[in-house]
mmCIF file of C-alpha atoms in Angstrom:
data_model
loop_
_atom_site.group_PDB
_atom_site.id
_atom_site.type_symbol
_atom_site.label_atom_id
_atom_site.label_comp_id
_atom_site.label_asym_id
_atom_site.label_seq_id
_atom_site.Cartn_x
_atom_site.Cartn_y
_atom_site.Cartn_z
ATOM 1 C CA MET A 1 15.677 -4.400 -11.012
ATOM 2 C CA LYS A 2 13.917 -6.751 -8.592
ATOM 3 C CA LEU A 3 11.384 -6.066 -5.878
ATOM 4 C CA LEU A 4 11.041 -8.533 -3.003
ATOM 5 C CA ILE A 5 7.464 -8.393 -1.727
ATOM 6 C CA GLY A 6 5.225 -10.091 0.791
ATOM 7 C CA ASN A 7 1.935 -11.862 0.121
ATOM 8 C CA ARG A 8 -0.027 -9.642 -2.243
ATOM 9 C CA ASN A 9 -3.310 -10.206 -0.436
ATOM 10 C CA TYR A 10 -2.003 -8.620 2.763
ATOM 11 C CA SER A 11 1.316 -6.788 2.270
ATOM 12 C CA THR A 12 0.435 -3.104 2.037
ATOM 13 C CA TRP A 13 3.989 -1.834 2.140
ATOM 14 C CA SER A 14 4.870 -4.117 -0.784
ATOM 15 C CA LEU A 15 1.855 -2.899 -2.826
ATOM 16 C CA ARG A 16 2.956 0.730 -2.705
ATOM 17 C CA PRO A 17 6.308 0.610 -4.596
ATOM 18 C CA TRP A 18 5.012 -2.174 -6.827
ATOM 19 C CA LEU A 19 2.246 0.168 -8.056
ATOM 20 C CA VAL A 20 4.814 2.837 -8.773
ATOM 21 C CA LEU A 21 6.979 0.434 -10.759
ATOM 22 C CA ARG A 22 4.077 -1.025 -12.730
ATOM 23 C CA HIS A 23 2.105 2.191 -13.366
ATOM 24 C CA PHE A 24 5.169 4.119 -14.554
ATOM 25 C CA ASP A 25 6.240 1.222 -16.774
ATOM 26 C CA ILE A 26 9.622 0.716 -15.125
ATOM 27 C CA PRO A 27 11.034 -2.732 -16.024
ATOM 28 C CA PHE A 28 11.356 -4.964 -12.980
ATOM 29 C CA GLU A 29 10.651 -8.471 -11.717
ATOM 30 C CA ASP A 30 9.247 -9.413 -8.356
ATOM 31 C CA GLU A 31 9.509 -12.263 -5.905
ATOM 32 C CA VAL A 32 7.054 -13.125 -3.178
ATOM 33 C CA LEU A 33 8.536 -13.935 0.230
ATOM 34 C CA GLN A 34 5.998 -15.654 2.479
ATOM 35 C CA LEU A 35 4.826 -13.905 5.602
ATOM 36 C CA GLN A 36 3.713 -17.079 7.341
ATOM 37 C CA GLY A 37 4.784 -20.722 7.319
ATOM 38 C CA GLU A 38 7.741 -22.780 8.485
ATOM 39 C CA GLY A 39 10.943 -20.740 8.594
ATOM 40 C CA TRP A 40 9.463 -17.653 6.989
ATOM 41 C CA ARG A 41 11.216 -15.280 9.395
ATOM 42 C CA ASP A 42 14.588 -16.947 8.675
ATOM 43 C CA VAL A 43 14.025 -16.504 4.928
ATOM 44 C CA LEU A 44 13.237 -12.826 5.384
ATOM 45 C CA ALA A 45 16.316 -12.388 7.594
ATOM 46 C CA ARG A 46 18.496 -13.876 4.854
ATOM 47 C CA ARG A 47 16.958 -11.878 1.992
ATOM 48 C CA SER A 48 16.295 -8.540 3.637
ATOM 49 C CA PRO A 49 18.659 -6.370 5.686
ATOM 50 C CA THR A 50 15.767 -5.433 7.972
ATOM 51 C CA GLY A 51 13.951 -8.772 7.927
ATOM 52 C CA LYS A 52 11.003 -7.000 6.307
ATOM 53 C CA VAL A 53 9.559 -6.331 2.893
ATOM 54 C CA PRO A 54 9.658 -4.683 0.441
ATOM 55 C CA VAL A 55 13.270 -4.680 -0.705
ATOM 56 C CA LEU A 56 14.428 -3.227 -4.019
ATOM 57 C CA GLN A 57 17.498 -4.724 -5.627
ATOM 58 C CA ASP A 58 19.127 -2.724 -8.408
ATOM 59 C CA GLY A 59 22.419 -4.311 -9.330
ATOM 60 C CA ASP A 60 24.563 -4.269 -6.197
ATOM 61 C CA LEU A 61 22.342 -1.664 -4.520
ATOM 62 C CA VAL A 62 19.767 -2.833 -1.975
ATOM 63 C CA VAL A 63 17.136 -0.314 -0.862
ATOM 64 C CA VAL A 64 14.718 -1.015 2.003
ATOM 65 C CA GLU A 65 11.696 0.960 3.309
ATOM 66 C CA THR A 66 8.815 1.885 1.018
ATOM 67 C CA ILE A 67 9.283 5.643 0.871
ATOM 68 C CA ALA A 68 13.070 5.294 0.335
ATOM 69 C CA ILE A 69 12.369 2.927 -2.550
ATOM 70 C CA ILE A 70 9.860 5.336 -4.126
ATOM 71 C CA GLU A 71 12.278 8.261 -3.732
ATOM 72 C CA TYR A 72 15.046 6.220 -5.299
ATOM 73 C CA LEU A 73 12.793 5.405 -8.255
ATOM 74 C CA ALA A 74 11.880 9.091 -8.605
ATOM 75 C CA ASP A 75 15.547 10.025 -8.706
ATOM 76 C CA ARG A 76 16.453 7.132 -11.003
ATOM 77 C CA PHE A 77 13.688 7.920 -13.475
ATOM 78 C CA PRO A 78 13.133 11.705 -13.326
ATOM 79 C CA ASP A 79 11.096 11.708 -16.532
ATOM 80 C CA LYS A 80 8.372 9.508 -14.978
ATOM 81 C CA THR A 81 6.679 12.217 -12.836
ATOM 82 C CA ILE A 82 6.410 9.846 -9.860
ATOM 83 C CA TRP A 83 5.904 12.995 -7.757
ATOM 84 C CA PRO A 84 4.084 16.118 -8.988
ATOM 85 C CA THR A 85 6.306 18.386 -11.072
ATOM 86 C CA ASP A 86 5.206 21.588 -9.284
ATOM 87 C CA ILE A 87 7.364 22.191 -6.240
ATOM 88 C CA GLY A 88 4.434 23.134 -4.003
ATOM 89 C CA GLN A 89 2.342 20.198 -5.082
ATOM 90 C CA ARG A 90 5.321 17.923 -4.626
ATOM 91 C CA ALA A 91 5.715 19.140 -1.063
ATOM 92 C CA LEU A 92 2.059 18.471 -0.350
ATOM 93 C CA ALA A 93 2.330 14.987 -1.895
ATOM 94 C CA ARG A 94 5.342 14.116 0.240
ATOM 95 C CA ALA A 95 3.681 15.485 3.353
ATOM 96 C CA ALA A 96 0.570 13.376 2.718
ATOM 97 C CA SER A 97 2.746 10.329 2.084
ATOM 98 C CA ALA A 98 4.716 10.853 5.257
ATOM 99 C CA GLU A 99 1.473 11.189 7.221
ATOM 100 C CA MET A 100 0.282 7.916 5.774
ATOM 101 C CA HIS A 101 3.558 6.317 6.741
ATOM 102 C CA SER A 102 3.269 7.304 10.397
ATOM 103 C CA ALA A 103 -0.412 7.776 11.162
ATOM 104 C CA PHE A 104 -3.809 6.094 10.664
ATOM 105 C CA THR A 105 -3.001 3.508 13.366
ATOM 106 C CA GLY A 106 -6.679 2.815 14.014
ATOM 107 C CA LEU A 107 -7.272 1.592 10.503
ATOM 108 C CA ARG A 108 -4.002 -0.352 10.508
ATOM 109 C CA SER A 109 -4.824 -2.116 13.773
ATOM 110 C CA HIS A 110 -8.505 -2.814 13.310
ATOM 111 C CA ALA A 111 -8.840 -3.238 9.556
ATOM 112 C CA PRO A 112 -5.939 -5.171 8.043
ATOM 113 C CA MET A 113 -5.723 -5.203 4.261
ATOM 114 C CA ASN A 114 -7.313 -8.340 2.871
ATOM 115 C CA LEU A 115 -8.068 -8.129 -0.839
ATOM 116 C CA ARG A 116 -9.827 -11.487 -1.053
ATOM 117 C CA ALA A 117 -12.235 -10.756 1.786
ATOM 118 C CA SER A 118 -15.502 -8.907 2.249
ATOM 119 C CA HIS A 119 -16.172 -8.097 5.908
ATOM 120 C CA PRO A 120 -18.916 -5.467 6.196
ATOM 121 C CA GLY A 121 -19.738 -4.679 9.769
ATOM 122 C CA LYS A 122 -16.743 -6.518 11.274
ATOM 123 C CA VAL A 123 -14.850 -3.335 12.165
ATOM 124 C CA SER A 124 -16.159 -0.971 14.827
ATOM 125 C CA VAL A 125 -16.705 2.435 13.200
ATOM 126 C CA ASP A 126 -15.949 4.081 16.551
ATOM 127 C CA ALA A 127 -12.504 2.460 16.561
ATOM 128 C CA VAL A 128 -11.575 4.020 13.206
ATOM 129 C CA ALA A 129 -13.692 7.201 13.255
ATOM 130 C CA LYS A 130 -10.780 9.518 13.893
ATOM 131 C CA ASP A 131 -8.850 8.112 10.947
ATOM 132 C CA LEU A 132 -11.895 8.208 8.652
ATOM 133 C CA HIS A 133 -12.414 11.881 9.530
ATOM 134 C CA ARG A 134 -8.804 12.690 8.764
ATOM 135 C CA LEU A 135 -9.026 10.828 5.425
ATOM 136 C CA GLU A 136 -12.077 12.832 4.467
ATOM 137 C CA THR A 137 -10.342 16.115 5.349
ATOM 138 C CA LEU A 138 -7.047 15.281 3.645
ATOM 139 C CA TRP A 139 -8.439 13.647 0.528
ATOM 140 C CA GLY A 140 -11.125 16.299 0.250
ATOM 141 C CA SER A 141 -8.633 19.118 0.329
ATOM 142 C CA LEU A 142 -6.335 17.551 -2.244
ATOM 143 C CA LEU A 143 -9.062 16.339 -4.592
ATOM 144 C CA THR A 144 -10.810 19.711 -4.508
ATOM 145 C CA ARG A 145 -7.544 21.412 -5.353
ATOM 146 C CA SER A 146 -6.619 19.001 -8.158
ATOM 147 C CA GLY A 147 -10.040 18.131 -9.559
ATOM 148 C CA GLY A 148 -9.198 14.412 -9.301
ATOM 149 C CA PRO A 149 -9.541 11.627 -10.052
ATOM 150 C CA PHE A 150 -6.310 11.147 -8.064
ATOM 151 C CA LEU A 151 -5.018 13.299 -5.249
ATOM 152 C CA PHE A 152 -2.883 15.442 -7.581
ATOM 153 C CA GLY A 153 -4.874 14.916 -10.745
ATOM 154 C CA ALA A 154 -2.766 12.203 -12.385
ATOM 155 C CA PHE A 155 -1.596 9.168 -10.418
ATOM 156 C CA THR A 156 1.497 9.830 -8.257
ATOM 157 C CA ALA A 157 3.435 8.187 -5.456
ATOM 158 C CA ALA A 158 0.993 9.780 -2.978
ATOM 159 C CA ASP A 159 -1.818 7.669 -4.422
ATOM 160 C CA ALA A 160 0.354 4.573 -4.185
ATOM 161 C CA MET A 161 0.807 5.346 -0.493
ATOM 162 C CA PHE A 162 -2.924 5.585 0.091
ATOM 163 C CA ALA A 163 -3.971 2.641 -2.093
ATOM 164 C CA PRO A 164 -4.000 0.141 0.776
ATOM 165 C CA VAL A 165 -6.307 2.433 2.772
ATOM 166 C CA ALA A 166 -8.697 2.488 -0.167
ATOM 167 C CA THR A 167 -8.856 -1.314 -0.062
ATOM 168 C CA ARG A 168 -9.635 -1.247 3.656
ATOM 169 C CA LEU A 169 -12.642 1.050 3.079
ATOM 170 C CA ARG A 170 -14.034 -1.402 0.539
ATOM 171 C CA THR A 171 -13.237 -4.639 2.383
ATOM 172 C CA TYR A 172 -14.934 -3.505 5.595
ATOM 173 C CA ASP A 173 -17.575 -1.329 3.929
ATOM 174 C CA LEU A 174 -16.644 1.618 6.114
ATOM 175 C CA PRO A 175 -18.864 4.738 5.903
ATOM 176 C CA VAL A 176 -17.325 7.452 3.805
ATOM 177 C CA SER A 177 -18.529 10.376 1.659
ATOM 178 C CA ASP A 178 -19.217 10.139 -2.042
ATOM 179 C CA MET A 179 -15.941 11.984 -2.592
ATOM 180 C CA ALA A 180 -13.936 9.349 -0.736
ATOM 181 C CA ALA A 181 -15.891 6.524 -2.393
ATOM 182 C CA GLY A 182 -15.083 8.027 -5.782
ATOM 183 C CA TYR A 183 -11.393 8.087 -4.903
ATOM 184 C CA VAL A 184 -11.550 4.428 -3.901
ATOM 185 C CA GLU A 185 -13.099 3.687 -7.291
ATOM 186 C CA ALA A 186 -10.260 5.542 -9.015
ATOM 187 C CA ILE A 187 -7.681 3.404 -7.188
ATOM 188 C CA TYR A 188 -9.492 0.183 -8.072
ATOM 189 C CA GLY A 189 -9.797 1.323 -11.675
ATOM 190 C CA LEU A 190 -6.063 1.863 -12.060
ATOM 191 C CA PRO A 191 -4.700 -0.819 -14.447
ATOM 192 C CA ALA A 192 -1.621 -1.357 -12.238
ATOM 193 C CA PHE A 193 -3.815 -1.961 -9.221
ATOM 194 C CA GLN A 194 -5.992 -4.368 -11.198
ATOM 195 C CA ASP A 195 -2.859 -6.306 -12.107
ATOM 196 C CA TRP A 196 -1.884 -6.630 -8.408
ATOM 197 C CA LEU A 197 -5.427 -7.518 -7.423
ATOM 198 C CA ALA A 198 -5.716 -10.265 -9.991
ATOM 199 C CA LEU A 199 -2.542 -11.864 -8.695
ATOM 200 C CA ALA A 200 -3.621 -11.433 -5.049
ATOM 201 C CA LEU A 201 -6.980 -13.129 -5.647
ATOM 202 C CA HIS A 202 -5.233 -16.245 -6.931
ATOM 203 C CA GLU A 203 -2.787 -16.583 -4.055
ATOM 204 C CA PRO A 204 -3.460 -19.736 -1.975
ATOM 205 C CA TRP A 205 -1.709 -18.540 1.174
ATOM 206 C CA ILE A 206 -3.229 -17.226 4.412
ATOM 207 C CA VAL A 207 -1.540 -14.969 6.968
ATOM 208 C CA ASP A 208 -3.431 -15.419 10.227
ATOM 209 C CA ASP A 209 -2.321 -12.135 11.763
ATOM 210 C CA ASP A 210 -4.105 -10.239 8.983
ATOM 211 C CA GLU A 211 -7.371 -12.148 9.071
ATOM 212 C CA ILE A 212 -10.001 -10.197 10.986
ATOM 213 C CA ASP A 213 -11.617 -13.289 12.437
ATOM 214 C CA VAL A 214 -8.284 -14.268 13.953
ATOM 215 C CA ILE A 215 -7.185 -10.901 15.302
ATOM 216 C CA GLN A 216 -10.518 -9.804 16.854
ATOM 217 C CA GLY A 217 -10.111 -9.882 20.578
ATOM 218 C CA ARG A 218 -6.364 -9.468 20.378
ATOM 219 C CA ILE A 219 -6.001 -6.283 18.280
ATOM 220 C CA LYS A 220 -2.513 -4.960 17.999
ATOM 221 C CA PRO A 221 -0.825 -2.419 15.719
ATOM 222 C CA GLY A 222 -0.461 -4.036 12.289
ATOM 223 C CA THR A 223 3.058 -5.036 11.379
ATOM 224 C CA LEU A 224 2.263 -5.027 7.683
ATOM 225 C CA ALA A 225 0.491 -1.651 7.600
#
């Protein structure tokens, strides 16, 4: 099994299935496809049916789109409890993941994931206030129900979906409750996330469109959300 990913420092969609694979100890290899540089779009077009990452290759099967990859892994490895085992909890986890997939556009646009950076005060709280409020409500409800440290107690695909948001809160030092801050700590303490982070911190590449100093003044919805 092979996962084609983008630059680890920036590629949030790549991080999500990678965490699932690594945390649940599913054998795989990965390959980084650059998201900037000469001919990078042509390379993506040749390697990915959609011209985007991530892409999972399993023999002759090619699966694109993060949630589809995670669902495939859950079906392929049913003993791994990638989703909660309880049917109701599983429904809530999938609903939260779908919301993450389609919403939180303020955070995506104004606070791109950048694991190497520390940018306190560089993102307008007003611009992301609605998303922060929704995070507090959603996380608070799930963590209260489960008792933590992750949204459904143990780490699941839902936490993988929200991991990039956790990094944004830390990178830009956004104001959140102690509850939300504790959840961010749980994500950062996950061994699989620490593995990704260590690799990201040693990457030499820069993607201008995800550097806050570059995009300020020309904010647009993030393509790598």
